[in-house]
Coordinates of C-alpha atoms and ligand atoms in Angstrom, one line a residue:
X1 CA 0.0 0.0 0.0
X2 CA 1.4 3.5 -0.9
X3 CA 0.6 6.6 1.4
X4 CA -1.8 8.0 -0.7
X5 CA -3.5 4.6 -0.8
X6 CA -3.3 4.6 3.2
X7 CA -4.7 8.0 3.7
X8 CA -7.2 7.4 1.3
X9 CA -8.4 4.9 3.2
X10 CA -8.4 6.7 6.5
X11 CA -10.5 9.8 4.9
X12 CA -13.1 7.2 3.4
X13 CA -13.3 5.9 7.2
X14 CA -13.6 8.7 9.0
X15 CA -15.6 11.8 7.5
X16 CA -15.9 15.3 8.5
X17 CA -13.1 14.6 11.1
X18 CA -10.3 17.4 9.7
X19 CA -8.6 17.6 12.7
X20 CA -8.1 13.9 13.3
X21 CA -7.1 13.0 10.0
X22 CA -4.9 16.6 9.5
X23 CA -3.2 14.9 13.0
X24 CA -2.8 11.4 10.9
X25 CA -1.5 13.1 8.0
X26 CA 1.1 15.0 9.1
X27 CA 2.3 12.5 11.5
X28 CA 1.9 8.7 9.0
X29 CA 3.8 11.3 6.6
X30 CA 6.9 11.3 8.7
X31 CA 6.9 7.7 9.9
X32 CA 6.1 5.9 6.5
X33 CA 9.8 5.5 5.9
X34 CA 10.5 3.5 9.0
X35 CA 7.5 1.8 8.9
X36 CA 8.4 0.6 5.3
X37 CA 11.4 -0.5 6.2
X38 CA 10.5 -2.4 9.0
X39 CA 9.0 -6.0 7.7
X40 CA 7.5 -6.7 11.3
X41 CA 5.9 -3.5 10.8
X42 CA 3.9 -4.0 7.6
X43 CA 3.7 -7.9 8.5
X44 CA 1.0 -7.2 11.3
X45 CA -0.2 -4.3 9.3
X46 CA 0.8 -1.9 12.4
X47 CA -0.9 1.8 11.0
X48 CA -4.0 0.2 10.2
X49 CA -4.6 -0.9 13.6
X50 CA -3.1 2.0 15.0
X51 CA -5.3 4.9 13.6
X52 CA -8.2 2.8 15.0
X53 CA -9.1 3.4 18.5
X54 CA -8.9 0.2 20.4
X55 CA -12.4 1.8 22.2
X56 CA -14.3 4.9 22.1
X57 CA -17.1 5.7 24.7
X58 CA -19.6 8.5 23.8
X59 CA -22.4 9.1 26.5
X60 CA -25.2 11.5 27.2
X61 CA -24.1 14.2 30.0
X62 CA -27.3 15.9 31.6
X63 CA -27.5 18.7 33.7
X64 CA -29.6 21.4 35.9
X65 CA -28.6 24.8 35.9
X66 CA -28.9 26.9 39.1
X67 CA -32.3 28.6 37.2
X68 CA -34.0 24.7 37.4
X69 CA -33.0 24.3 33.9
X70 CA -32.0 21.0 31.9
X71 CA -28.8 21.0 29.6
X72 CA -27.3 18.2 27.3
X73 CA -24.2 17.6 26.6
X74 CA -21.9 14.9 24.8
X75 CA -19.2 13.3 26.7
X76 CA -16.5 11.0 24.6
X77 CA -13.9 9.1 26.0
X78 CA -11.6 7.6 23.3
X79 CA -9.4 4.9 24.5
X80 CA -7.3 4.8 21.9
X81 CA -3.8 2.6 22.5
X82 CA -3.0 0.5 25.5
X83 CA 0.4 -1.2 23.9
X84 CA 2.7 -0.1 26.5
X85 CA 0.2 1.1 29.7
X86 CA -3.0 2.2 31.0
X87 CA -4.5 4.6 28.9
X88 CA -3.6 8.1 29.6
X89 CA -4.9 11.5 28.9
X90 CA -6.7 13.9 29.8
X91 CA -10.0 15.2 29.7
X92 CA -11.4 18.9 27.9
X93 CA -14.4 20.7 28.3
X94 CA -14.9 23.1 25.6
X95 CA -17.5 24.0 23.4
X96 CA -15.5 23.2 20.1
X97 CA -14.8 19.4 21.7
X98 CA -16.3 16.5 19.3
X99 CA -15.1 13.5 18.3
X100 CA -12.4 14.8 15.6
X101 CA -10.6 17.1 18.1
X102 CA -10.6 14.2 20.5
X103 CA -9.6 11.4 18.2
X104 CA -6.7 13.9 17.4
X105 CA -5.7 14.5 20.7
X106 CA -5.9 10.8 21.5
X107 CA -3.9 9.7 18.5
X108 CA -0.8 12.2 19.3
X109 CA -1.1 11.4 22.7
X110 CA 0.4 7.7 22.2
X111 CA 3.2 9.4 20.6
X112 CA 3.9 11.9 23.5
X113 CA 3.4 9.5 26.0
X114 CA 5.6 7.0 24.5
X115 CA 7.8 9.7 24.6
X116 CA 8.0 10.1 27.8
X117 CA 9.6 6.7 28.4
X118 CA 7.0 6.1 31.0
X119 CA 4.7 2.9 31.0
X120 CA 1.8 5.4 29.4
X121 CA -0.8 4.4 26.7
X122 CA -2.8 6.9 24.8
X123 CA -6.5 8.1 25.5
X124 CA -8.4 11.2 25.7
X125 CA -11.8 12.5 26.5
X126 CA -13.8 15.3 26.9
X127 CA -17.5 17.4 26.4
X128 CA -18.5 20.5 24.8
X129 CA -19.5 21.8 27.9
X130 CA -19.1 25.9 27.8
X131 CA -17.8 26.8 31.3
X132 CA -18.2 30.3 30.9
X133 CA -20.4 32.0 33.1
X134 CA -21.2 28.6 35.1
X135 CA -21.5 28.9 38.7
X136 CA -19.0 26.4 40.8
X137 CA -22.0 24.6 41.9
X138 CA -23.2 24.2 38.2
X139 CA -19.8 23.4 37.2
X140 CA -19.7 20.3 39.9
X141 CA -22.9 19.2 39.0
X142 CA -21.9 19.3 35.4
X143 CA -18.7 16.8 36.6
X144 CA -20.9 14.7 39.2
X145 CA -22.9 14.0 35.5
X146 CA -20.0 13.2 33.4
X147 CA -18.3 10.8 36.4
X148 CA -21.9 9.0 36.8
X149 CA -21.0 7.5 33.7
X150 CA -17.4 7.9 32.5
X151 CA -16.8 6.0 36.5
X152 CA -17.3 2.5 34.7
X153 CA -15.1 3.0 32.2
X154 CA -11.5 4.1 33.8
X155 CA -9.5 3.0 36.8
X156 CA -6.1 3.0 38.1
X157 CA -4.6 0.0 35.8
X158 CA -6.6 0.9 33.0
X159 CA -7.5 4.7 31.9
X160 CA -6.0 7.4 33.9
X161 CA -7.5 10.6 32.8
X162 CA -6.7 13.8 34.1
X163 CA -7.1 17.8 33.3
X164 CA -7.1 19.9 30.2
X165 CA -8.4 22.9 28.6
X166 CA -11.5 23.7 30.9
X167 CA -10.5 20.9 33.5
X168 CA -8.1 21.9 36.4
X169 CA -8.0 21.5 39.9
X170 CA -11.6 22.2 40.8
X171 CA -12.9 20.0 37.5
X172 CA -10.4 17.0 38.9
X173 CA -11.7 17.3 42.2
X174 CA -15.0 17.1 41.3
X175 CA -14.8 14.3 39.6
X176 CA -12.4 12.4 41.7
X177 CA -14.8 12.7 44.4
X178 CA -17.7 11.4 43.0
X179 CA -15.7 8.8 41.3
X180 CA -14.1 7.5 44.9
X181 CA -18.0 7.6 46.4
X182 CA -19.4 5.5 43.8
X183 CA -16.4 3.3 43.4
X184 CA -16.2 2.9 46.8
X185 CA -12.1 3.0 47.2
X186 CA -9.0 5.5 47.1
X187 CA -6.9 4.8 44.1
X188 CA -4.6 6.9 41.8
X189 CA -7.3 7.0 38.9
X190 CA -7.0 10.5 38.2
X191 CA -4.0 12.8 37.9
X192 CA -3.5 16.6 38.5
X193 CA -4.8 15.9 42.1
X194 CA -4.6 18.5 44.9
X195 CA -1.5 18.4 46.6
X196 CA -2.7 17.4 50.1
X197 CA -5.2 14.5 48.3
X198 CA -3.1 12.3 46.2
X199 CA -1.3 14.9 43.7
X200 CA 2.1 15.6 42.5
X201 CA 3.8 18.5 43.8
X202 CA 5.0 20.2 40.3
X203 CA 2.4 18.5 38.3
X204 CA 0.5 22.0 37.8
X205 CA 3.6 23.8 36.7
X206 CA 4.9 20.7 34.7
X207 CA 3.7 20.9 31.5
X208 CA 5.1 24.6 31.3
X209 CA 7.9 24.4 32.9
X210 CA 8.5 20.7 30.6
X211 CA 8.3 23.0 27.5
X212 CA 10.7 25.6 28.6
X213 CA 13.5 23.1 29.6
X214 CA 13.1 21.3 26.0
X215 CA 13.1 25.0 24.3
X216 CA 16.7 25.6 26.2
X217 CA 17.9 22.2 25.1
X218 CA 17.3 23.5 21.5
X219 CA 18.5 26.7 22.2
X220 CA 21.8 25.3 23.4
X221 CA 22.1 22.9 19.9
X222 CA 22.7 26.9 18.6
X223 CA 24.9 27.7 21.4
X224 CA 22.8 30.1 23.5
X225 CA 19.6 30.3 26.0
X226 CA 17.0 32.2 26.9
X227 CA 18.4 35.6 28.7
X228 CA 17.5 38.5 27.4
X229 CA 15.6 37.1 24.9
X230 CA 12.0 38.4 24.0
X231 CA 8.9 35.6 23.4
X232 CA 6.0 35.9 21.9
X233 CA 3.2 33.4 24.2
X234 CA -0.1 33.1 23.5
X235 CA -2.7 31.5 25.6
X236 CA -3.1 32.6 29.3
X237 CA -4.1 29.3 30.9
X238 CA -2.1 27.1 33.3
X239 CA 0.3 25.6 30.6
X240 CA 1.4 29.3 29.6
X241 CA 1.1 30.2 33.1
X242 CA 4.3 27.6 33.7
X243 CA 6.1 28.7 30.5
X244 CA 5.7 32.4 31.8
X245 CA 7.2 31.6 35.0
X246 CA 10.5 29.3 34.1
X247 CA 10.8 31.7 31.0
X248 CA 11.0 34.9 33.1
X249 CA 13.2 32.4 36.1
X250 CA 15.5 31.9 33.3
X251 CA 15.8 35.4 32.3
X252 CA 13.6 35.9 29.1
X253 CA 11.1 38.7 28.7
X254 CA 7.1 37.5 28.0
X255 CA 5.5 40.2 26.2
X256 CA 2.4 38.5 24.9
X257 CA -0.5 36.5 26.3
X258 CA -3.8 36.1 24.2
X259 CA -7.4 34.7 24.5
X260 CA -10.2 34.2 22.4
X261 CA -10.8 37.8 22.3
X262 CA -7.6 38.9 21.1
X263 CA -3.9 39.6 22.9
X264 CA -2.0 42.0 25.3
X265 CA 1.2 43.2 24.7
X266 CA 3.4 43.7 27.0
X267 CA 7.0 45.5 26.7
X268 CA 7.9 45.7 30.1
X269 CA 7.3 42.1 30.0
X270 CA 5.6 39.7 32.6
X271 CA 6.9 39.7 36.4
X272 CA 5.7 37.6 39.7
X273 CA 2.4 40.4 40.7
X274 CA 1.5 39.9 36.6
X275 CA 1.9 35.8 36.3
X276 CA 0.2 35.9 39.6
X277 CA -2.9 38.0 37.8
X278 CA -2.9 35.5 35.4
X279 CA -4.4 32.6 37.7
X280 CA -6.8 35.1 38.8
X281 CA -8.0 35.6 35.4
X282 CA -8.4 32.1 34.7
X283 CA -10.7 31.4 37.7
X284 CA -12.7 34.1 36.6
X285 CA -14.6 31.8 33.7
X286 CA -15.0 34.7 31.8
X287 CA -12.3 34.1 28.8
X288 CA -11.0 37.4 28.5
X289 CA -7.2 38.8 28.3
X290 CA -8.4 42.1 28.1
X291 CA -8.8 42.2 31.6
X292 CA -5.3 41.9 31.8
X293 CA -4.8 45.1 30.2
X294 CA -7.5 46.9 32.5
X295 CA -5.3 45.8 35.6
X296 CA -2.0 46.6 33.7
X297 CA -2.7 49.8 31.7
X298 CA 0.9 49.8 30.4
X299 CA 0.2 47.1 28.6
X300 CA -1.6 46.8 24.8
X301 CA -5.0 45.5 23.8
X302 CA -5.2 44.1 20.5
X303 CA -8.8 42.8 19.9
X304 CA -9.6 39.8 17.5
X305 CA -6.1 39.5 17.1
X306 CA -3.3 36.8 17.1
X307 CA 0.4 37.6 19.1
X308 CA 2.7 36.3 15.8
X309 CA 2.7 39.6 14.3
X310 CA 4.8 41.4 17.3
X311 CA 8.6 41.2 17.2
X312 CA 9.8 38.7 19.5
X313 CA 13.2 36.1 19.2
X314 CA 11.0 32.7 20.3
X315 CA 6.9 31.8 19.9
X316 CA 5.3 29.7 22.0
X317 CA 2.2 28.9 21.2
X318 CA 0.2 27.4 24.1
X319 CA -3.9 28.2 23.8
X320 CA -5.1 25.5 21.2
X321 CA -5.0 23.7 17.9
X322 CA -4.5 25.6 14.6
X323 CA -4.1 28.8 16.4
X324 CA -1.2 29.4 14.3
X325 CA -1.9 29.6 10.6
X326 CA 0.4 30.0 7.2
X327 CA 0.4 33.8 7.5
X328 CA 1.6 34.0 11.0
X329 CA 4.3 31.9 9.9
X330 CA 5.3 33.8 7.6
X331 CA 5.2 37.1 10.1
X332 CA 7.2 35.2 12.6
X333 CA 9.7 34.3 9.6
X334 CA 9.2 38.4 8.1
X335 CA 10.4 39.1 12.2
X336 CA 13.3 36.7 12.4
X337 CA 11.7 34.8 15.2
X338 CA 14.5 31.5 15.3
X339 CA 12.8 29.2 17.2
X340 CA 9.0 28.2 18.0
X341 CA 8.1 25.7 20.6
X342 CA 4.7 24.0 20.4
X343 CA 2.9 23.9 24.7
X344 CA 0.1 23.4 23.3
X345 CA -1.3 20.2 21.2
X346 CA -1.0 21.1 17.3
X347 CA -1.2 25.1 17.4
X348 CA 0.0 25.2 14.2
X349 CA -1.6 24.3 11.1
X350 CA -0.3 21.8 8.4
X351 CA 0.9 24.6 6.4
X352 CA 1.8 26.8 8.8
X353 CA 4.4 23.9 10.3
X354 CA 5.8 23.3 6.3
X355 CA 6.7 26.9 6.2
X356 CA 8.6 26.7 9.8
X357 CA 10.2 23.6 8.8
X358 CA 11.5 24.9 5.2
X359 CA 12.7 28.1 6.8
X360 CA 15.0 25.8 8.6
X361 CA 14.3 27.9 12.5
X362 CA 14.3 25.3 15.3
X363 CA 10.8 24.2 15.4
X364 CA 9.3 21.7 17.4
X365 CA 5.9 19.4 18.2
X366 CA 3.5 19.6 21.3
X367 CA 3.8 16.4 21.3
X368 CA 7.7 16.3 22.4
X369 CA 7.7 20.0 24.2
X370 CA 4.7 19.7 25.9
X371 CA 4.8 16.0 26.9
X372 CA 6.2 17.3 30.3
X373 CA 2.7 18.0 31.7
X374 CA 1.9 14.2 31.1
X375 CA 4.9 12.9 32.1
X376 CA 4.6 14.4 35.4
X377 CA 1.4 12.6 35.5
X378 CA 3.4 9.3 35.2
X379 CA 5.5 10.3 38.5
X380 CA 2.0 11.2 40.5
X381 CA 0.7 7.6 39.3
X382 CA 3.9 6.1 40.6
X383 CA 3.6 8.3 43.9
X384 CA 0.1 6.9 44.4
X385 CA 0.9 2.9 43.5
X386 CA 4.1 3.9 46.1
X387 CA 1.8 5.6 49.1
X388 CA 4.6 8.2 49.2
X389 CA 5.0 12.4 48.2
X390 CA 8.3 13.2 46.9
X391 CA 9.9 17.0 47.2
X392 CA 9.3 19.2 44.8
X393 CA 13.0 19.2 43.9
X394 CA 12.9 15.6 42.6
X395 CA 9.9 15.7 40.9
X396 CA 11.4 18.9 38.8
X397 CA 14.8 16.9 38.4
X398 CA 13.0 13.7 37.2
X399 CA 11.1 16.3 35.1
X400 CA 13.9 18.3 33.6
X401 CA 15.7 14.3 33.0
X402 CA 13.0 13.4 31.3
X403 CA 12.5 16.2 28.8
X404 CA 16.7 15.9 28.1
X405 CA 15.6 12.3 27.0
X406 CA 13.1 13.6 24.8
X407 CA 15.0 16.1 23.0
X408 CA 17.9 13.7 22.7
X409 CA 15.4 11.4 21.0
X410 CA 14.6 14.1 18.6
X411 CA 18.0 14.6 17.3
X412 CA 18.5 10.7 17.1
X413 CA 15.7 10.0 15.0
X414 CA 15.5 13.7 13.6
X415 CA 18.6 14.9 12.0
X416 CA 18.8 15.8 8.8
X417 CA 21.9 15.1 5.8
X418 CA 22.5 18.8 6.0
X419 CA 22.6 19.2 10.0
X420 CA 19.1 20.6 10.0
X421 CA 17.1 18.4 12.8
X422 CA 13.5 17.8 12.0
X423 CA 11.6 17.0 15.3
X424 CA 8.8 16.5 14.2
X425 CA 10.1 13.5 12.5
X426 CA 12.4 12.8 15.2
X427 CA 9.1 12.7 18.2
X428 CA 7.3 10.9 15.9
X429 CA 9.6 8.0 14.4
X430 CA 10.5 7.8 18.0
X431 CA 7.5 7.9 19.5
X432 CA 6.2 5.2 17.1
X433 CA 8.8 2.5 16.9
X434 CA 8.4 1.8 20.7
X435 CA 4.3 1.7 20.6
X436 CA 4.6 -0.3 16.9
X437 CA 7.4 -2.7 18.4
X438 CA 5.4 -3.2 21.9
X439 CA 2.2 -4.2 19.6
X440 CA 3.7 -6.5 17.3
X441 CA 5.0 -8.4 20.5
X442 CA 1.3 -9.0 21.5
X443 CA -0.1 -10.1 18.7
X444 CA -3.5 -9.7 17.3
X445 CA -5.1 -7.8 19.8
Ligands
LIG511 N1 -3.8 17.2 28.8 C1 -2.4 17.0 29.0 C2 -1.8 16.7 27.7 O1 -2.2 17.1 26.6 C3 -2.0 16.2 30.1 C4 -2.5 14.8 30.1 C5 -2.2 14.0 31.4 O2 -1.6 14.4 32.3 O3 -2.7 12.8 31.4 O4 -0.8 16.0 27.6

């Protein structure tokens, strides 16, 4: 079968689903080559099965409202690869969440979690619940709904899910409770805990923090790092919450955050008081960065705007997928930006990532830069299965060990004749010959 025979075949099977099979494309793309050449491989037919979910769950979520009101909404858990662990993901509620955007996130999820060189296989899940606006006692009620039936489904050794866009702390919480009291037992089935109830110190700041370490291992491949550089981040959630803080702790100047509404900038840059603000604006539920600039008048409004037109030396893209399109490429390029680090799970589009990649900057995946975040995941599960907390200090060094690995993987399986290294290819040939290898040794299954 060629690759245009394969994808055809994917797109045939799964309609209207552009984000899944734009997440397929780009990534069978990169791996055909070693999956080709690998006679094991094509002998069990290894990307046939592994586009497939192995299980997806899709279940009606109803709700009250504090008026007495009765919502519906969708809930979908895909459980999509369980070749080398419990499945493992997290779960987002947001109104654009269907089955495409979670069949996406599921699929590149076995790759970053293979990564990770933890025993971690790939799931996600999520609703297109809209928190905004929601009291915290609609909100729990909304979680108490999705956990009556999502409970059945997941447990310690087999789905571990955890938070994502829309689900932190307080989402967690919610539904680890109600999970425990219908279950009826105390087990590590959900990660991002609260510290004093089963979490990992670090684990909020991980994913962040996870992407700033592997941007500094790439910086250092050109022989520098990040002080007194400028970055452009978008986002203003906890994952660029974390890159704000190590990025600034390192001695690089944030001057941008965004939301849906548009972006701030910033040219002082962001300090302790104004990363601080930022978990305050998030626990408003109200979606809105121009709040920041109301608090911080120095700072710049832009409304229905995107951050990759200011002049900056790195991008970080950290809100969502395809937030970063083939003309913001091209302004990043137009603005000598050298280097853009995915935090967030395929910000930029197909073409967008073509144009990054023939410009030659140092450019690299979500699903290697942010994998940190999930891999810190892994350490809370082995916390819980060990009864014990560790400090701070060794979860960050296990952390910052971890993402080394990672990058060091890239360059293996990512360098280029000229001295150019693709990670994109290198996280996913990586990321794949571990998962393919681990399923041929089961068999048919
Ligand atoms: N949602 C995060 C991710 O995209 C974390 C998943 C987890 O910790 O299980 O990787």
């Amino acid at each position: 079968m060629t690759f245009k025979e394969f994808m055809a075949k994917v797109e045939a099977k799964n309609p209207g689903e552009p984000e899944f099979l734009q997440a397929v494309k780009s990534v069978v793309e990169t791996i055909w080559d070693a999956y080709e050449s690998n006679p094991r491989f094509v002998q069990n037919n290894i990307l046939e099965r592994l586009v497939e979910p192995e299980r997806t769950i899709i279940f009606r979520v109803p709700w009250m409202d504090d008026n007495g009101e009765v919502h519906v909404n969708r809930g979908i858990r895909v459980q999509y690869n369980s070749a080398i662990g419990p499945y493992k993901g997290g779960i987002r509620f947001h109104p654009s969440v269907n089955l495409s955007t979670l069949k996406f996130l599921g699929f590149e999820q076995i790759f970053k979690n293979s990564l990770t060189s933890l025993p971690m296989g790939g799931g996600k899940g999520g609703s297109d619940f809209d928190a905004r606006g929601r009291s915290d006692a609609e909100i729990m009620r909304f979680c108490q709904s999705f956990m009556a039936e999502l409970y059945r489904h997941i447990g310690a050794d087999l789905d571990v899910p955890a938070g994502d866009i829309g689900v932190g702390a307080r989402e967690v919480g919610y539904m680890y409770g109600y999970y425990k009291k219908l279950r009826n037992e105390y087990t590590g089935v959900f990660t991002g805990k609260g510290r004093t109830w089963g979490g990992s110190l670090i684990r909020p700041e991980a994913t962040g923090f996870g992407v700033v370490y592997f941007t500094n291992e790439m910086l250092k491949t050109k022989g520098t790092d990040f002080k007194g550089k400028t970055v452009a981040l978008s986002g203003f959630g906890q994952v660029a919450w974390g890159v704000a803080q190590k990025v600034t702790e390192l001695g690089g100047k944030v001057v941008t955050l965004s939301g849906p509404d548009g972006y701030v900038y910033d040219e002082e840059g962001l300090n302790e008081e104004k990363i601080a603000y930022m978990t305050e604006l998030r626990a408003s539920n109200n979606d809105r960065i121009a709040d920041y600039a109301d608090k911080f008048p120095n700072a710049k409004f832009f409304a229905g705007k995107r951050p990759w037109e200011v002049k900056v030396d790195i991008a970080i893209p950290a809100a969502t997928q395809n937030e970063l399109d083939a003309d913001d490429a091209k302004a990043l390029l137009a603005n000598d930006v050298f280097c853009v680090c995915e935090a967030a799970n395929m910000p930029c589009t197909a073409e967008a990532m073509g144009i990054l990649l023939d410009a030659k900057i140092l450019y690299a995946p979500g699903k290697a830069a942010n994998a940190g975040g999930v891999a810190t995941s892994g350490l809370e599960m082995t916390q819980n299965s060990m009864r014990l907390s560790w400090e701070s200090e060794e979860v960050d060094e296990k952390l910052q060990s971890i993402m080394r690995n990672i990058h060091a993987a890239c360059l293996e399986h990512g360098a280029q004749d000229d001295g150019y290294v693709d990670y994109f290819k290198g996280a996913n040939v990586a990321g794949f010959i571990k998962v393919a290898t681990a399923m041929c040794d089961q068999g048919l299954v």
